[in-house]
PDB file of C-alpha atoms and ligand atoms in Angstrom:
ATOM      1  CA  MET A   6     -55.889 -36.464  87.488  1.00 76.00           C
ATOM      2  CA  THR A   7     -58.669 -38.821  87.007  1.00 94.00           C
ATOM      3  CA  ILE A   8     -60.956 -39.277  84.153  1.00 97.00           C
ATOM      4  CA  LEU A   9     -64.250 -38.803  86.086  1.00 98.00           C
ATOM      5  CA  LYS A  10     -67.533 -40.832  85.570  1.00 98.00           C
ATOM      6  CA  ILE A  11     -70.165 -38.643  83.548  1.00 98.00           C
ATOM      7  CA  ALA A  12     -73.856 -38.698  84.910  1.00 98.00           C
ATOM      8  CA  ARG A  13     -76.266 -39.383  82.194  1.00 98.00           C
ATOM      9  CA  MET A  14     -79.712 -38.134  81.495  1.00 98.00           C
ATOM     10  CA  GLY A  15     -82.367 -39.351  84.147  1.00 98.00           C
ATOM     11  CA  HIS A  16     -79.658 -39.210  87.025  1.00 98.00           C
ATOM     12  CA  PRO A  17     -80.957 -36.935  89.808  1.00 98.00           C
ATOM     13  CA  VAL A  18     -77.909 -34.827  90.195  1.00 98.00           C
ATOM     14  CA  LEU A  19     -78.583 -33.392  86.954  1.00 98.00           C
ATOM     15  CA  ALA A  20     -82.198 -32.315  87.484  1.00 98.00           C
ATOM     16  CA  ARG A  21     -81.203 -30.526  90.821  1.00 98.00           C
ATOM     17  CA  ARG A  22     -80.302 -26.734  91.296  1.00 98.00           C
ATOM     18  CA  ALA A  23     -76.175 -27.048  92.385  1.00 98.00           C
ATOM     19  CA  ASP A  24     -75.223 -25.396  95.408  1.00 98.00           C
ATOM     20  CA  PRO A  25     -72.712 -22.168  95.184  1.00 98.00           C
ATOM     21  CA  VAL A  26     -69.182 -23.369  95.661  1.00 98.00           C
ATOM     22  CA  PRO A  27     -68.236 -21.470  99.130  1.00 98.00           C
ATOM     23  CA  ASP A  28     -64.318 -21.013  98.638  1.00 98.00           C
ATOM     24  CA  PRO A  29     -63.422 -20.904  94.599  1.00 98.00           C
ATOM     25  CA  THR A  30     -59.622 -20.965  96.162  1.00 98.00           C
ATOM     26  CA  ALA A  31     -59.956 -24.150  97.900  1.00 98.00           C
ATOM     27  CA  PRO A  32     -57.542 -26.872  96.854  1.00 98.00           C
ATOM     28  CA  GLU A  33     -60.375 -29.350  96.445  1.00 98.00           C
ATOM     29  CA  ILE A  34     -62.053 -26.909  94.203  1.00 98.00           C
ATOM     30  CA  ARG A  35     -58.737 -27.060  91.827  1.00 98.00           C
ATOM     31  CA  ALA A  36     -58.392 -30.515  92.075  1.00 98.00           C
ATOM     32  CA  LEU A  37     -62.082 -31.046  90.925  1.00 98.00           C
ATOM     33  CA  ALA A  38     -61.608 -28.536  88.062  1.00 98.00           C
ATOM     34  CA  ARG A  39     -58.056 -30.483  86.899  1.00 98.00           C
ATOM     35  CA  ASP A  40     -60.208 -33.921  86.920  1.00 98.00           C
ATOM     36  CA  MET A  41     -63.189 -31.725  84.972  1.00 98.00           C
ATOM     37  CA  ILE A  42     -60.827 -30.906  82.383  1.00 98.00           C
ATOM     38  CA  GLU A  43     -59.298 -34.111  81.731  1.00 98.00           C
ATOM     39  CA  THR A  44     -62.582 -35.524  81.546  1.00 98.00           C
ATOM     40  CA  MET A  45     -63.863 -33.224  79.141  1.00 98.00           C
ATOM     41  CA  ILE A  46     -60.589 -33.568  76.570  1.00 97.00           C
ATOM     42  CA  ASP A  47     -61.153 -37.229  77.394  1.00 97.00           C
ATOM     43  CA  ALA A  48     -64.711 -37.314  76.178  1.00 96.00           C
ATOM     44  CA  ASN A  49     -63.900 -34.553  73.429  1.00 94.00           C
ATOM     45  CA  GLY A  50     -66.565 -31.948  74.504  1.00 95.00           C
ATOM     46  CA  ALA A  51     -66.334 -28.094  74.770  1.00 96.00           C
ATOM     47  CA  GLY A  52     -67.533 -27.581  77.973  1.00 98.00           C
ATOM     48  CA  LEU A  53     -68.444 -29.653  81.579  1.00 98.00           C
ATOM     49  CA  ALA A  54     -70.164 -28.710  84.661  1.00 98.00           C
ATOM     50  CA  ALA A  55     -69.796 -30.386  87.966  1.00 98.00           C
ATOM     51  CA  PRO A  56     -73.197 -31.700  88.639  1.00 98.00           C
ATOM     52  CA  GLN A  57     -72.150 -33.779  85.268  1.00 98.00           C
ATOM     53  CA  VAL A  58     -69.489 -35.645  87.315  1.00 98.00           C
ATOM     54  CA  HIS A  59     -72.055 -35.817  89.960  1.00 98.00           C
ATOM     55  CA  VAL A  60     -70.741 -32.906  91.903  1.00 98.00           C
ATOM     56  CA  PRO A  61     -73.819 -30.697  93.202  1.00 98.00           C
ATOM     57  CA  LEU A  62     -71.505 -27.462  93.055  1.00 98.00           C
ATOM     58  CA  ARG A  63     -71.756 -24.330  90.578  1.00 98.00           C
ATOM     59  CA  LEU A  64     -68.436 -24.830  88.521  1.00 98.00           C
ATOM     60  CA  VAL A  65     -68.311 -24.847  85.031  1.00 98.00           C
ATOM     61  CA  VAL A  66     -65.416 -25.468  82.468  1.00 98.00           C
ATOM     62  CA  PHE A  67     -65.557 -24.594  78.917  1.00 98.00           C
ATOM     63  CA  GLN A  68     -63.682 -23.618  75.534  1.00 97.00           C
ATOM     64  CA  ALA A  69     -64.733 -21.733  72.500  1.00 94.00           C
ATOM     65  CA  PRO A  70     -61.875 -22.055  70.213  1.00 87.00           C
ATOM     66  CA  GLY A  71     -61.476 -20.106  66.904  1.00 81.00           C
ATOM     67  CA  GLU A  72     -62.479 -22.887  64.649  1.00 76.00           C
ATOM     68  CA  ARG A  73     -65.899 -23.067  65.928  1.00 75.00           C
ATOM     69  CA  THR A  74     -66.635 -20.014  64.863  1.00 76.00           C
ATOM     70  CA  ASP A  75     -68.064 -18.356  61.655  1.00 76.00           C
ATOM     71  CA  PRO A  76     -65.254 -18.271  59.195  1.00 78.00           C
ATOM     72  CA  GLY A  77     -66.885 -14.889  57.684  1.00 81.00           C
ATOM     73  CA  LEU A  78     -66.191 -12.819  60.962  1.00 81.00           C
ATOM     74  CA  SER A  79     -63.346 -10.091  61.047  1.00 80.00           C
ATOM     75  CA  GLU A  80     -60.415 -10.306  63.537  1.00 76.00           C
ATOM     76  CA  ALA A  81     -62.127  -7.974  65.919  1.00 75.00           C
ATOM     77  CA  GLU A  82     -65.685  -9.564  65.775  1.00 78.00           C
ATOM     78  CA  ARG A  83     -63.984 -12.915  66.622  1.00 82.00           C
ATOM     79  CA  PHE A  84     -63.219 -12.087  70.343  1.00 85.00           C
ATOM     80  CA  ASP A  85     -66.376 -11.961  71.838  1.00 89.00           C
ATOM     81  CA  HIS A  86     -67.071 -15.467  70.035  1.00 90.00           C
ATOM     82  CA  THR A  87     -64.141 -17.217  71.456  1.00 92.00           C
ATOM     83  CA  ALA A  88     -62.850 -18.252  75.016  1.00 92.00           C
ATOM     84  CA  PRO A  89     -59.715 -20.219  75.745  1.00 94.00           C
ATOM     85  CA  LEU A  90     -59.945 -23.046  78.342  1.00 97.00           C
ATOM     86  CA  THR A  91     -62.065 -21.331  81.358  1.00 98.00           C
ATOM     87  CA  ILE A  92     -62.656 -22.308  85.184  1.00 98.00           C
ATOM     88  CA  LEU A  93     -65.472 -20.329  86.559  1.00 98.00           C
ATOM     89  CA  ALA A  94     -67.244 -21.008  90.047  1.00 98.00           C
ATOM     90  CA  ASN A  95     -70.516 -19.566  90.357  1.00 98.00           C
ATOM     91  CA  PRO A  96     -71.256 -18.061  87.185  1.00 98.00           C
ATOM     92  CA  VAL A  97     -74.101 -15.578  86.159  1.00 98.00           C
ATOM     93  CA  ILE A  98     -75.462 -14.791  83.072  1.00 98.00           C
ATOM     94  CA  GLU A  99     -77.335 -11.405  81.743  1.00 98.00           C
ATOM     95  CA  ILE A 100     -78.847 -11.643  78.404  1.00 98.00           C
ATOM     96  CA  LEU A 101     -77.690  -8.233  76.497  1.00 98.00           C
ATOM     97  CA  ASP A 102     -80.016  -8.123  73.635  1.00 94.00           C
ATOM     98  CA  GLU A 103     -83.372 -10.014  72.206  1.00 92.00           C
ATOM     99  CA  ILE A 104     -81.415 -11.545  69.379  1.00 95.00           C
ATOM    100  CA  ARG A 105     -81.756 -15.569  69.486  1.00 97.00           C
ATOM    101  CA  GLU A 106     -79.831 -17.999  67.320  1.00 96.00           C
ATOM    102  CA  ALA A 107     -80.587 -21.552  66.407  1.00 96.00           C
ATOM    103  CA  GLY A 108     -77.326 -24.129  66.729  1.00 96.00           C
ATOM    104  CA  TRP A 109     -77.292 -27.877  67.019  1.00 96.00           C
ATOM    105  CA  GLU A 110     -75.942 -28.763  70.230  1.00 97.00           C
ATOM    106  CA  GLY A 111     -74.664 -31.931  72.256  1.00 97.00           C
ATOM    107  CA  CYS A 112     -74.056 -33.009  75.817  1.00 98.00           C
ATOM    108  CA  LEU A 113     -71.994 -35.702  77.466  1.00 98.00           C
ATOM    109  CA  SER A 114     -74.794 -36.490  79.573  1.00 98.00           C
ATOM    110  CA  VAL A 115     -77.130 -37.073  76.848  1.00 98.00           C
ATOM    111  CA  PRO A 116     -74.800 -39.360  74.633  1.00 97.00           C
ATOM    112  CA  GLY A 117     -75.146 -40.087  71.078  1.00 97.00           C
ATOM    113  CA  LEU A 118     -78.126 -37.154  70.467  1.00 98.00           C
ATOM    114  CA  ARG A 119     -77.938 -33.868  68.998  1.00 97.00           C
ATOM    115  CA  GLY A 120     -80.649 -30.808  69.005  1.00 98.00           C
ATOM    116  CA  LEU A 121     -81.345 -27.679  67.595  1.00 97.00           C
ATOM    117  CA  VAL A 122     -81.743 -25.152  70.267  1.00 98.00           C
ATOM    118  CA  GLU A 123     -82.542 -21.619  70.084  1.00 98.00           C
ATOM    119  CA  ARG A 124     -80.713 -19.445  72.574  1.00 98.00           C
ATOM    120  CA  PRO A 125     -80.063 -15.551  73.082  1.00 98.00           C
ATOM    121  CA  ALA A 126     -76.871 -14.936  70.994  1.00 97.00           C
ATOM    122  CA  HIS A 127     -75.603 -11.948  73.166  1.00 97.00           C
ATOM    123  CA  ILE A 128     -74.772 -12.581  76.704  1.00 98.00           C
ATOM    124  CA  ARG A 129     -72.505 -11.127  79.429  1.00 98.00           C
ATOM    125  CA  TYR A 130     -71.422 -13.459  82.200  1.00 98.00           C
ATOM    126  CA  SER A 131     -69.325 -13.202  85.087  1.00 98.00           C
ATOM    127  CA  GLY A 132     -68.159 -15.513  87.952  1.00 98.00           C
ATOM    128  CA  THR A 133     -64.834 -16.240  89.608  1.00 98.00           C
ATOM    129  CA  ASP A 134     -61.372 -18.005  88.925  1.00 98.00           C
ATOM    130  CA  LEU A 135     -59.592 -20.439  90.969  1.00 98.00           C
ATOM    131  CA  ASP A 136     -57.564 -17.365  92.380  1.00 98.00           C
ATOM    132  CA  GLY A 137     -60.553 -15.517  93.447  1.00 98.00           C
ATOM    133  CA  ASN A 138     -60.648 -12.913  90.762  1.00 98.00           C
ATOM    134  CA  ALA A 139     -64.074 -11.548  89.207  1.00 98.00           C
ATOM    135  CA  VAL A 140     -64.345 -12.572  85.444  1.00 98.00           C
ATOM    136  CA  THR A 141     -66.527 -10.746  83.279  1.00 98.00           C
ATOM    137  CA  ARG A 142     -66.593 -11.453  79.656  1.00 97.00           C
ATOM    138  CA  ILE A 143     -68.977 -10.632  76.448  1.00 97.00           C
ATOM    139  CA  ALA A 144     -69.902 -13.628  74.807  1.00 97.00           C
ATOM    140  CA  LYS A 145     -71.695 -14.193  71.075  1.00 96.00           C
ATOM    141  CA  GLY A 146     -72.457 -17.103  68.967  1.00 95.00           C
ATOM    142  CA  PHE A 147     -70.708 -20.679  69.966  1.00 95.00           C
ATOM    143  CA  HIS A 148     -69.166 -18.717  73.104  1.00 96.00           C
ATOM    144  CA  ALA A 149     -72.700 -17.422  74.255  1.00 97.00           C
ATOM    145  CA  ARG A 150     -74.102 -21.004  73.325  1.00 98.00           C
ATOM    146  CA  VAL A 151     -71.667 -23.045  75.477  1.00 98.00           C
ATOM    147  CA  VAL A 152     -71.667 -20.924  78.192  1.00 98.00           C
ATOM    148  CA  GLN A 153     -75.399 -20.710  78.391  1.00 98.00           C
ATOM    149  CA  HIS A 154     -75.659 -24.600  78.040  1.00 98.00           C
ATOM    150  CA  GLU A 155     -73.120 -25.262  81.158  1.00 98.00           C
ATOM    151  CA  CYS A 156     -74.938 -23.024  83.399  1.00 98.00           C
ATOM    152  CA  ASP A 157     -78.082 -24.410  82.492  1.00 98.00           C
ATOM    153  CA  HIS A 158     -76.632 -27.757  83.879  1.00 98.00           C
ATOM    154  CA  LEU A 159     -76.269 -25.558  87.273  1.00 98.00           C
ATOM    155  CA  ASP A 160     -80.119 -25.415  87.313  1.00 98.00           C
ATOM    156  CA  GLY A 161     -80.976 -28.979  86.499  1.00 98.00           C
ATOM    157  CA  VAL A 162     -81.501 -27.720  82.909  1.00 98.00           C
ATOM    158  CA  LEU A 163     -80.640 -29.892  80.197  1.00 98.00           C
ATOM    159  CA  TYR A 164     -80.748 -28.495  76.490  1.00 98.00           C
ATOM    160  CA  PRO A 165     -83.475 -30.949  75.449  1.00 98.00           C
ATOM    161  CA  GLN A 166     -85.644 -28.937  77.758  1.00 98.00           C
ATOM    162  CA  ARG A 167     -85.152 -25.891  75.891  1.00 98.00           C
ATOM    163  CA  MET A 168     -86.130 -26.956  72.638  1.00 98.00           C
ATOM    164  CA  GLY A 169     -89.341 -25.775  71.085  1.00 92.00           C
ATOM    165  CA  ASP A 170     -89.584 -28.523  68.178  1.00 95.00           C
ATOM    166  CA  LEU A 171     -88.555 -32.178  68.808  1.00 97.00           C
ATOM    167  CA  THR A 172     -88.743 -33.166  65.632  1.00 96.00           C
ATOM    168  CA  ARG A 173     -85.010 -31.640  65.831  1.00 96.00           C
ATOM    169  CA  LEU A 174     -83.861 -33.759  68.177  1.00 97.00           C
ATOM    170  CA  ILE A 175     -81.834 -36.353  65.941  1.00 98.00           C
ATOM    171  CA  PHE A 176     -79.161 -39.292  66.562  1.00 98.00           C
ATOM    172  CA  GLU A 177     -75.763 -38.011  65.644  1.00 95.00           C
ATOM    173  CA  SER A 178     -75.544 -40.000  63.095  1.00 95.00           C
ATOM    174  CA  GLU A 179     -77.962 -38.592  61.514  1.00 95.00           C
ATOM    175  CA  VAL A 180     -76.818 -35.269  61.351  1.00 92.00           C
ATOM    176  CA  ARG A 181     -75.819 -35.037  57.898  1.00 91.00           C
ATOM    177  CA  HIS A 182     -79.543 -34.881  56.572  1.00 93.00           C
ATOM    178  CA  HIS A 183     -79.807 -31.657  58.741  1.00 89.00           C
ATOM    179  CA  LEU A 184     -77.037 -29.621  57.681  1.00 78.00           C
ATOM    180  CA  GLN A 185     -78.526 -27.229  55.221  1.00 64.00           C
ATOM    181  CA  PRO A 186     -79.556 -23.906  56.260  1.00 55.00           C
ATOM    182  CA  GLN A 187     -82.573 -23.884  58.319  1.00 50.00           C
ATOM    183  CA  ASP A 188     -85.621 -22.494  56.743  1.00 44.00           C
TER     184      ASP A 188
HETATM  185 NI1  LIG B 201     -74.408 -30.397  78.335  1.00 54.17          NI
END
């Protein structure tokens, strides 16, 4: 396995629309996904899209661990808010309702910064795993956010482009000034 070099904002590979993965079961896709997971974990990210490692294919890896969810949620509610480590080829997102939530995001391709991004809070997504099986899940909360963030990378979109208020684009070191509830 290999830790891959991560493309940073401004590299053209992050701005183009990525191509479909022709065969998600191909050994080279499995090898790429393994390296992406190793790279994501090494960089302490929640997700990574293939264009971020200079490969313009529609492949994402992500996880939404339980500790990122709101502690006030019931066990049943928590289900849609979490996802195990997931590899998905050719993902598609469907927005399930109009409710949007603001949340702080970071990106391994935009190092050192955080931005407050409003996104749909309730989605369904589907795609293909590396055994060729169709995967469909409902996602809410951080889970919905990370999937939308990673899939945006496949369309050449970085989170600052989703921000309505650029006064909320800040350095990581200043996050402590912004942790009060938004009004
Ligand atoms: Ni990102």
